[in-house]
C-alpha cells in the first residue's frame, strides 16, 4: 500500500492499490479485498528535517496512520490472521541515554517525526497486548541504498560526488558534518523485517550494524571512490572541504540544512536479532558507499539531468 496515490498495475507479479494513511475507509477496503497474511507498515513522511515544517501532517501519517492501519485489520476481522510489521526507528533514541542503543534503551525523541513514530511504536505494543495481535516493531537504524531518496544525506552525497566526478557540478553543500549514524544496507534490513514476521512470537528488535560513522567520513569515502582526497579547513559554518592537490572547494556548510534539534550520535546493538533469529548484516560501510557511488556514477553518465 502506498502513502500517495499511484498506479494500479494489472498482470504484474504485484498489484498497487490507491491508498492513503489519513483515510481509514480506504485502508479497510484494501485489506478486505486483499486479505493479506503479512502487512509491512513502511508508509511515512520519513524526512526528519521536513517533519519540523510538516509536524501535524507527520503526526497524522506516521502516528495516527499506524493506529488506522491496526484498526482496519481489526475491522476486517483479520487480527488473528495478519502478521504486522511496524517501521520503528533509531530516531526514537534521539538524545541518547546510552551507547550503544538496544531494545531497553529509553527513548528521547528529538523531532516531530520521532514523536509521531513514538506513538506508532507504543500503539503497536498496545494492540499486541490488548488484542493478541502478531505485531512487531523493527527499530531500524539508518538503512541506505542506490534507491534512497535524494534529500537524505547519503544519497545527496553520492549523487553530488558522482556529478563532480563527471564535471556536472563543482561543490556539495551540507549541514551538520559531525553527526554520526549507524548506516547499513537496505537489502540486509528488508531481510530482517521479513525474518521478524516468520517468528513464532511477536517482539521488538533493533536492526543495526554496530558501527558508527560521521557525515564527514561518508563524504571522505565518497570522494576517495572518485580518486580525490578531501582536506578540511576552518570550522563551524565556515568550514570547507578542499580537493588535495588542486585546492578547489568541494564541500561547504550551509546552515539551512541544520535541524532545530539534532540527533548527534546513533549506534545500534542488534545482538537480540542475532540471537533470536540469526540476523547479521552482510554489507559494511565501505561497500555501502561503493554500491551507492557506482550506481550514481552510472545514473549521471546516462542522464546528467537526474
Ligand atoms: O540522512 P538523514 O536525513 O537521515 P536521519 O535524519 O538520520 O533519518 C533517517 O534515518 C532514520 C533512522 O534512524 C529514519 F527513521 C528516518 O526516516 C530517515 O530515514 O540525516 C542524517 C544526518 C543528520 O544528522 C543530518 O543533520 O545527516 C545530517 N546532515 C548533514 N547535512 C544532513 C545534511 N541531512 C540531510 N538530509 N541533508 C543534508 O544536507
Short mmCIF file of C-alpha atoms and ligand atoms in Angstrom, two decimals:
data_model
loop_
_atom_site.label_atom_id
_atom_site.label_comp_id
_atom_site.label_asym_id
_atom_site.label_seq_id
_atom_site.Cartn_x
_atom_site.Cartn_y
_atom_site.Cartn_z
CA UNK A 1 0.00 0.00 0.00
CA UNK A 2 1.31 3.43 -0.85
CA UNK A 3 1.10 6.62 1.13
CA UNK A 4 0.37 8.58 -2.04
CA UNK A 5 -1.97 7.53 -4.83
CA UNK A 6 -0.15 5.60 -7.51
CA UNK A 7 -0.89 3.36 -10.43
CA UNK A 8 -2.88 0.18 -10.33
CA UNK A 9 -1.00 -2.39 -12.43
CA UNK A 10 -2.70 -5.46 -13.79
CA UNK A 11 -0.73 -8.50 -14.86
CA UNK A 12 2.39 -7.72 -12.81
CA UNK A 13 3.60 -10.03 -10.03
CA UNK A 14 2.38 -7.36 -7.63
CA UNK A 15 -0.58 -5.05 -7.58
CA UNK A 16 -0.59 -1.43 -6.48
CA UNK A 17 -3.73 -0.03 -4.91
CA UNK A 18 -4.59 3.60 -4.28
CA UNK A 19 -4.34 4.30 -0.58
CA UNK A 20 -3.64 6.95 1.98
CA UNK A 21 -2.71 6.62 5.65
CA UNK A 22 -5.02 9.50 6.53
CA UNK A 23 -8.09 7.76 5.03
CA UNK A 24 -9.39 4.92 7.25
CA UNK A 25 -12.08 3.74 4.87
CA UNK A 26 -9.64 3.12 2.03
CA UNK A 27 -7.40 1.13 4.36
CA UNK A 28 -10.35 -1.05 5.37
CA UNK A 29 -11.37 -1.56 1.73
CA UNK A 30 -7.88 -2.57 0.60
CA UNK A 31 -7.38 -5.00 3.48
CA UNK A 32 -10.85 -6.51 2.98
CA UNK A 33 -10.10 -7.00 -0.72
CA UNK A 34 -6.51 -8.27 -0.47
CA UNK A 35 -6.90 -10.26 2.78
CA UNK A 36 -3.12 -10.16 3.35
CA UNK A 37 -1.25 -12.50 5.68
CA UNK A 38 1.57 -10.02 6.27
CA UNK A 39 1.46 -6.20 6.39
CA UNK A 40 4.64 -4.09 6.43
CA UNK A 41 3.85 -0.54 7.51
CA UNK A 42 6.60 1.44 5.81
CA UNK A 43 4.27 4.34 4.97
CA UNK A 44 5.55 7.60 6.41
CA UNK A 45 6.57 11.18 5.99
CA UNK A 46 10.05 9.92 6.79
CA UNK A 47 12.23 13.02 6.45
CA UNK A 48 13.30 14.31 9.87
CA UNK A 49 14.04 17.92 8.80
CA UNK A 50 10.79 18.18 6.82
CA UNK A 51 8.86 17.00 9.89
CA UNK A 52 9.65 20.34 11.59
CA UNK A 53 7.76 22.10 8.78
CA UNK A 54 5.00 19.48 8.37
CA UNK A 55 4.65 18.48 12.01
CA UNK A 56 0.89 17.95 12.11
CA UNK A 57 0.86 16.05 8.83
CA UNK A 58 3.74 13.88 10.04
CA UNK A 59 1.81 13.05 13.23
CA UNK A 60 -1.28 12.18 11.15
CA UNK A 61 0.53 9.85 8.78
CA UNK A 62 3.28 8.31 10.91
CA UNK A 63 1.48 8.24 14.27
CA UNK A 64 -2.29 8.09 13.84
CA UNK A 65 -1.82 6.37 10.45
CA UNK A 66 -0.35 3.36 12.25
CA UNK A 67 -3.41 3.25 14.51
CA UNK A 68 -5.70 3.45 11.45
CA UNK A 69 -3.97 0.50 9.85
CA UNK A 70 -4.15 -1.62 13.00
CA UNK A 71 -7.82 -0.74 13.41
CA UNK A 72 -8.51 -1.55 9.76
CA UNK A 73 -7.12 -5.06 10.35
CA UNK A 74 -9.48 -5.45 13.31
CA UNK A 75 -12.45 -4.03 11.39
CA UNK A 76 -11.87 -6.72 8.75
CA UNK A 77 -11.77 -9.37 11.49
CA UNK A 78 -8.24 -10.35 10.47
CA UNK A 79 -6.39 -9.65 13.71
CA UNK A 80 -5.63 -13.33 14.24
CA UNK A 81 -4.52 -13.95 10.64
CA UNK A 82 -2.37 -10.91 9.81
CA UNK A 83 1.24 -10.50 10.89
CA UNK A 84 2.05 -6.81 11.20
CA UNK A 85 5.44 -5.13 10.86
CA UNK A 86 5.91 -1.56 12.08
CA UNK A 87 8.81 0.51 10.75
CA UNK A 88 10.03 1.94 14.02
CA UNK A 89 13.26 3.86 14.03
CA UNK A 90 16.52 4.64 15.78
CA UNK A 91 15.34 8.28 15.78
CA UNK A 92 13.34 7.25 18.88
CA UNK A 93 16.63 7.26 20.84
CA UNK A 94 17.27 10.89 19.83
CA UNK A 95 19.32 12.49 22.58
CA UNK A 96 20.72 9.13 23.50
CA UNK A 97 20.62 7.88 27.09
CA UNK A 98 23.36 5.28 26.46
CA UNK A 99 25.63 3.96 23.71
CA UNK A 100 25.17 1.57 22.02
CA UNK A 101 21.37 1.62 21.93
CA UNK A 102 19.42 -1.60 22.38
CA UNK A 103 15.77 -2.58 22.92
CA UNK A 104 15.96 -1.49 26.57
CA UNK A 105 17.48 1.96 25.97
CA UNK A 106 15.00 4.71 26.97
CA UNK A 107 13.63 6.91 24.16
CA UNK A 108 14.22 10.68 23.90
CA UNK A 109 12.72 11.79 20.56
CA UNK A 110 14.15 14.99 19.07
CA UNK A 111 11.81 15.80 16.17
CA UNK A 112 8.12 15.80 15.28
CA UNK A 113 8.96 12.75 13.15
CA UNK A 114 10.41 10.87 16.13
CA UNK A 115 7.49 11.91 18.38
CA UNK A 116 5.00 10.58 15.81
CA UNK A 117 6.98 7.34 15.49
CA UNK A 118 6.95 7.02 19.28
CA UNK A 119 3.15 6.92 19.19
CA UNK A 120 3.36 4.30 16.42
CA UNK A 121 5.78 2.21 18.48
CA UNK A 122 3.56 2.14 21.56
CA UNK A 123 0.24 1.64 19.77
CA UNK A 124 1.73 -1.48 18.15
CA UNK A 125 2.69 -2.84 21.57
CA UNK A 126 -0.69 -1.88 22.99
CA UNK A 127 -2.62 -3.68 20.22
CA UNK A 128 -0.35 -6.70 20.56
CA UNK A 129 -1.14 -6.92 24.27
CA UNK A 130 -4.81 -5.86 24.13
CA UNK A 131 -5.93 -7.93 21.13
CA UNK A 132 -3.25 -10.61 20.97
CA UNK A 133 -2.16 -9.43 17.52
CA UNK A 134 1.07 -10.60 15.89
CA UNK A 135 2.66 -7.14 15.67
CA UNK A 136 6.39 -6.35 15.74
CA UNK A 137 8.41 -3.14 15.92
CA UNK A 138 11.61 -3.19 13.89
CA UNK A 139 13.77 -0.45 15.40
CA UNK A 140 15.84 0.04 12.28
CA UNK A 141 18.91 2.24 12.24
CA UNK A 142 19.61 4.21 9.04
CA UNK A 143 19.47 1.95 6.00
CA UNK A 144 20.62 3.17 2.62
CA UNK A 145 20.95 2.05 -0.99
CA UNK A 146 21.05 3.49 -4.50
CA UNK A 147 17.26 3.81 -4.16
CA UNK A 148 17.48 6.17 -1.18
CA UNK A 149 15.59 9.46 -1.66
CA UNK A 150 17.88 12.23 -2.87
CA UNK A 151 17.25 14.58 0.08
CA UNK A 152 18.68 12.14 2.65
CA UNK A 153 22.32 12.80 3.39
CA UNK A 154 23.96 9.63 1.99
CA UNK A 155 22.26 9.82 -1.39
CA UNK A 156 22.72 13.58 -1.56
CA UNK A 157 26.46 12.99 -1.11
CA UNK A 158 26.80 10.13 -3.62
CA UNK A 159 24.70 11.90 -6.27
CA UNK A 160 26.70 15.12 -5.96
CA UNK A 161 30.10 13.44 -5.81
CA UNK A 162 29.14 11.41 -8.90
CA UNK A 163 28.24 14.69 -10.67
CA UNK A 164 31.55 16.25 -9.54
CA UNK A 165 33.46 13.28 -11.00
CA UNK A 166 31.71 13.87 -14.34
CA UNK A 167 32.25 17.67 -14.15
CA UNK A 168 28.50 18.28 -13.98
CA UNK A 169 28.75 20.06 -10.60
CA UNK A 170 31.51 21.77 -8.55
CA UNK A 171 30.51 21.79 -4.92
CA UNK A 172 28.47 19.84 -2.34
CA UNK A 173 26.55 21.81 0.33
CA UNK A 174 25.72 20.08 3.61
CA UNK A 175 24.52 20.82 7.14
CA UNK A 176 25.99 19.17 10.24
CA UNK A 177 29.14 17.29 9.18
CA UNK A 178 29.74 15.85 12.64
CA UNK A 179 26.58 13.89 13.27
CA UNK A 180 27.17 10.16 13.40
CA UNK A 181 24.95 7.40 12.13
CA UNK A 182 24.94 3.60 12.12
CA UNK A 183 24.45 3.15 8.36
CA UNK A 184 23.55 -0.25 6.93
CA UNK A 185 22.42 -1.53 3.52
CA UNK A 186 18.63 -1.55 2.97
CA UNK A 187 18.85 -5.00 1.33
CA UNK A 188 20.05 -6.55 4.62
CA UNK A 189 17.43 -4.66 6.63
CA UNK A 190 14.49 -5.73 4.47
CA UNK A 191 15.54 -9.33 5.07
CA UNK A 192 15.44 -8.66 8.83
CA UNK A 193 11.88 -7.26 8.53
CA UNK A 194 10.72 -10.43 6.81
CA UNK A 195 12.56 -12.67 9.31
CA UNK A 196 10.78 -10.93 12.20
CA UNK A 197 7.39 -11.88 10.80
CA UNK A 198 8.42 -15.54 10.42
CA UNK A 199 8.95 -15.93 14.20
CA UNK A 200 6.62 -17.93 16.44
CA UNK A 201 6.13 -14.98 18.79
CA UNK A 202 5.94 -11.24 18.00
CA UNK A 203 8.56 -9.00 19.59
CA UNK A 204 10.55 -5.77 19.04
CA UNK A 205 14.08 -5.79 17.62
CA UNK A 206 16.93 -3.37 16.95
CA UNK A 207 18.44 -3.79 13.48
CA UNK A 208 21.84 -2.11 13.10
CA UNK A 209 25.43 -2.76 12.01
CA UNK A 210 27.13 -1.91 15.32
CA UNK A 211 29.41 0.64 13.60
CA UNK A 212 29.01 4.39 13.56
CA UNK A 213 30.46 6.93 11.09
CA UNK A 214 30.17 10.69 10.71
CA UNK A 215 28.69 12.54 7.74
CA UNK A 216 32.24 13.85 7.24
CA UNK A 217 33.57 10.28 6.86
CA UNK A 218 30.82 9.44 4.36
CA UNK A 219 31.92 12.48 2.32
CA UNK A 220 35.60 11.50 2.52
CA UNK A 221 34.94 7.91 1.41
CA UNK A 222 32.71 9.02 -1.48
CA UNK A 223 35.41 11.37 -2.77
CA UNK A 224 38.03 8.63 -2.31
CA UNK A 225 35.94 6.47 -4.63
CA UNK A 226 36.46 9.01 -7.44
CA UNK A 227 40.18 9.34 -6.62
CA UNK A 228 40.02 12.64 -4.72
CA UNK A 229 41.19 13.38 -1.17
CA UNK A 230 39.29 15.98 0.85
CA UNK A 231 41.14 18.22 3.32
CA UNK A 232 39.11 20.16 5.86
CA UNK A 233 39.81 23.81 6.65
CA UNK A 234 38.14 26.25 9.02
CA UNK A 235 35.40 25.45 11.50
CA UNK A 236 31.65 25.76 12.14
CA UNK A 237 29.65 27.34 9.33
CA UNK A 238 32.91 28.50 7.71
CA UNK A 239 34.35 25.03 7.37
CA UNK A 240 35.17 23.92 3.84
CA UNK A 241 36.43 20.73 2.25
CA UNK A 242 39.06 21.29 -0.44
CA UNK A 243 40.41 18.88 -3.00
CA UNK A 244 44.01 17.92 -2.18
CA UNK A 245 46.40 18.95 -4.94
CA UNK A 246 44.10 21.49 -6.65
CA UNK A 247 42.66 23.40 -3.65
CA UNK A 248 39.28 23.50 -5.40
CA UNK A 249 36.49 23.90 -2.81
CA UNK A 250 34.36 20.77 -2.98
CA UNK A 251 32.32 20.92 0.28
CA UNK A 252 30.65 23.88 2.00
CA UNK A 253 28.46 24.14 5.09
CA UNK A 254 25.02 25.67 4.59
CA UNK A 255 23.11 26.34 7.85
CA UNK A 256 19.80 25.88 6.02
CA UNK A 257 20.36 22.14 6.41
CA UNK A 258 20.73 22.36 10.22
CA UNK A 259 17.86 20.99 12.33
CA UNK A 260 16.29 22.86 15.28
CA UNK A 261 17.19 19.87 17.44
CA UNK A 262 19.75 17.35 16.21
CA UNK A 263 20.44 13.68 16.91
CA UNK A 264 24.23 13.68 17.30
CA UNK A 265 25.10 10.02 17.58
CA UNK A 266 23.40 6.72 16.81
CA UNK A 267 24.99 3.31 17.26
CA UNK A 268 22.86 0.19 17.48
CA UNK A 269 23.31 -3.12 19.25
CA UNK A 270 21.47 -5.79 17.23
CA UNK A 271 22.53 -8.74 19.38
CA UNK A 272 18.92 -9.67 20.22
CA UNK A 273 18.07 -10.08 16.50
CA UNK A 274 21.23 -12.15 16.08
CA UNK A 275 20.42 -14.49 18.96
CA UNK A 276 16.65 -14.84 18.30
CA UNK A 277 16.61 -15.22 14.51
CA UNK A 278 20.24 -15.26 13.42
CA UNK A 279 20.31 -11.91 11.61
CA UNK A 280 23.63 -10.18 10.94
CA UNK A 281 24.36 -7.53 8.29
CA UNK A 282 26.28 -8.63 5.20
CA UNK A 283 27.23 -5.23 3.76
CA UNK A 284 29.71 -3.00 5.62
CA UNK A 285 30.17 0.79 5.48
CA UNK A 286 32.76 0.92 2.66
CA UNK A 287 30.80 -1.50 0.46
CA UNK A 288 27.67 0.59 1.02
CA UNK A 289 29.47 3.75 -0.16
CA UNK A 290 30.87 1.80 -3.12
CA UNK A 291 27.44 0.44 -4.12
CA UNK A 292 25.82 3.88 -3.98
CA UNK A 293 28.70 5.64 -5.77
CA UNK A 294 28.80 3.03 -8.54
CA UNK A 295 25.06 3.35 -9.15
CA UNK A 296 25.06 7.16 -9.10
CA UNK A 297 28.02 7.49 -11.48
CA UNK A 298 26.17 5.20 -13.89
CA UNK A 299 22.95 7.19 -13.44
CA UNK A 300 24.60 10.59 -14.02
CA UNK A 301 26.53 9.30 -17.05
CA UNK A 302 23.34 8.16 -18.71
CA UNK A 303 21.17 11.02 -17.51
CA UNK A 304 23.08 14.15 -16.44
CA UNK A 305 19.82 15.89 -15.51
CA UNK A 306 18.85 13.18 -12.98
O1 LIG B 1 20.05 11.24 6.03
P1 LIG B 1 19.31 11.95 7.08
O2 LIG B 1 18.31 12.95 6.63
O3 LIG B 1 18.69 10.83 8.00
P2 LIG B 1 18.13 10.82 9.51
O4 LIG B 1 17.72 12.17 9.95
O5 LIG B 1 19.14 10.12 10.35
O6 LIG B 1 16.82 9.94 9.36
C1 LIG B 1 16.78 8.77 8.55
O7 LIG B 1 17.08 7.62 9.31
C2 LIG B 1 16.15 7.32 10.36
C3 LIG B 1 16.62 6.05 11.05
O8 LIG B 1 17.44 6.41 12.12
C4 LIG B 1 14.75 7.16 9.79
F1 LIG B 1 13.88 6.91 10.80
C5 LIG B 1 14.35 8.40 9.06
O9 LIG B 1 13.07 8.20 8.47
C6 LIG B 1 15.37 8.67 7.96
O10 LIG B 1 15.32 7.63 7.03
O11 LIG B 1 20.35 12.74 8.04
C7 LIG B 1 21.41 12.08 8.68
C8 LIG B 1 22.31 13.12 9.36
C9 LIG B 1 21.54 14.12 10.25
O12 LIG B 1 22.23 14.29 11.46
C10 LIG B 1 21.58 15.42 9.45
O13 LIG B 1 21.56 16.60 10.25
O14 LIG B 1 22.95 13.89 8.36
C11 LIG B 1 22.92 15.26 8.74
N1 LIG B 1 23.03 16.10 7.54
C12 LIG B 1 24.06 16.95 7.29
N2 LIG B 1 23.85 17.59 6.12
C13 LIG B 1 22.14 16.19 6.54
C14 LIG B 1 22.66 17.13 5.64
N3 LIG B 1 20.99 15.53 6.31
C15 LIG B 1 20.31 15.82 5.17
N4 LIG B 1 19.16 15.16 4.91
N5 LIG B 1 20.76 16.76 4.27
C16 LIG B 1 21.94 17.45 4.45
O15 LIG B 1 22.33 18.29 3.64
#
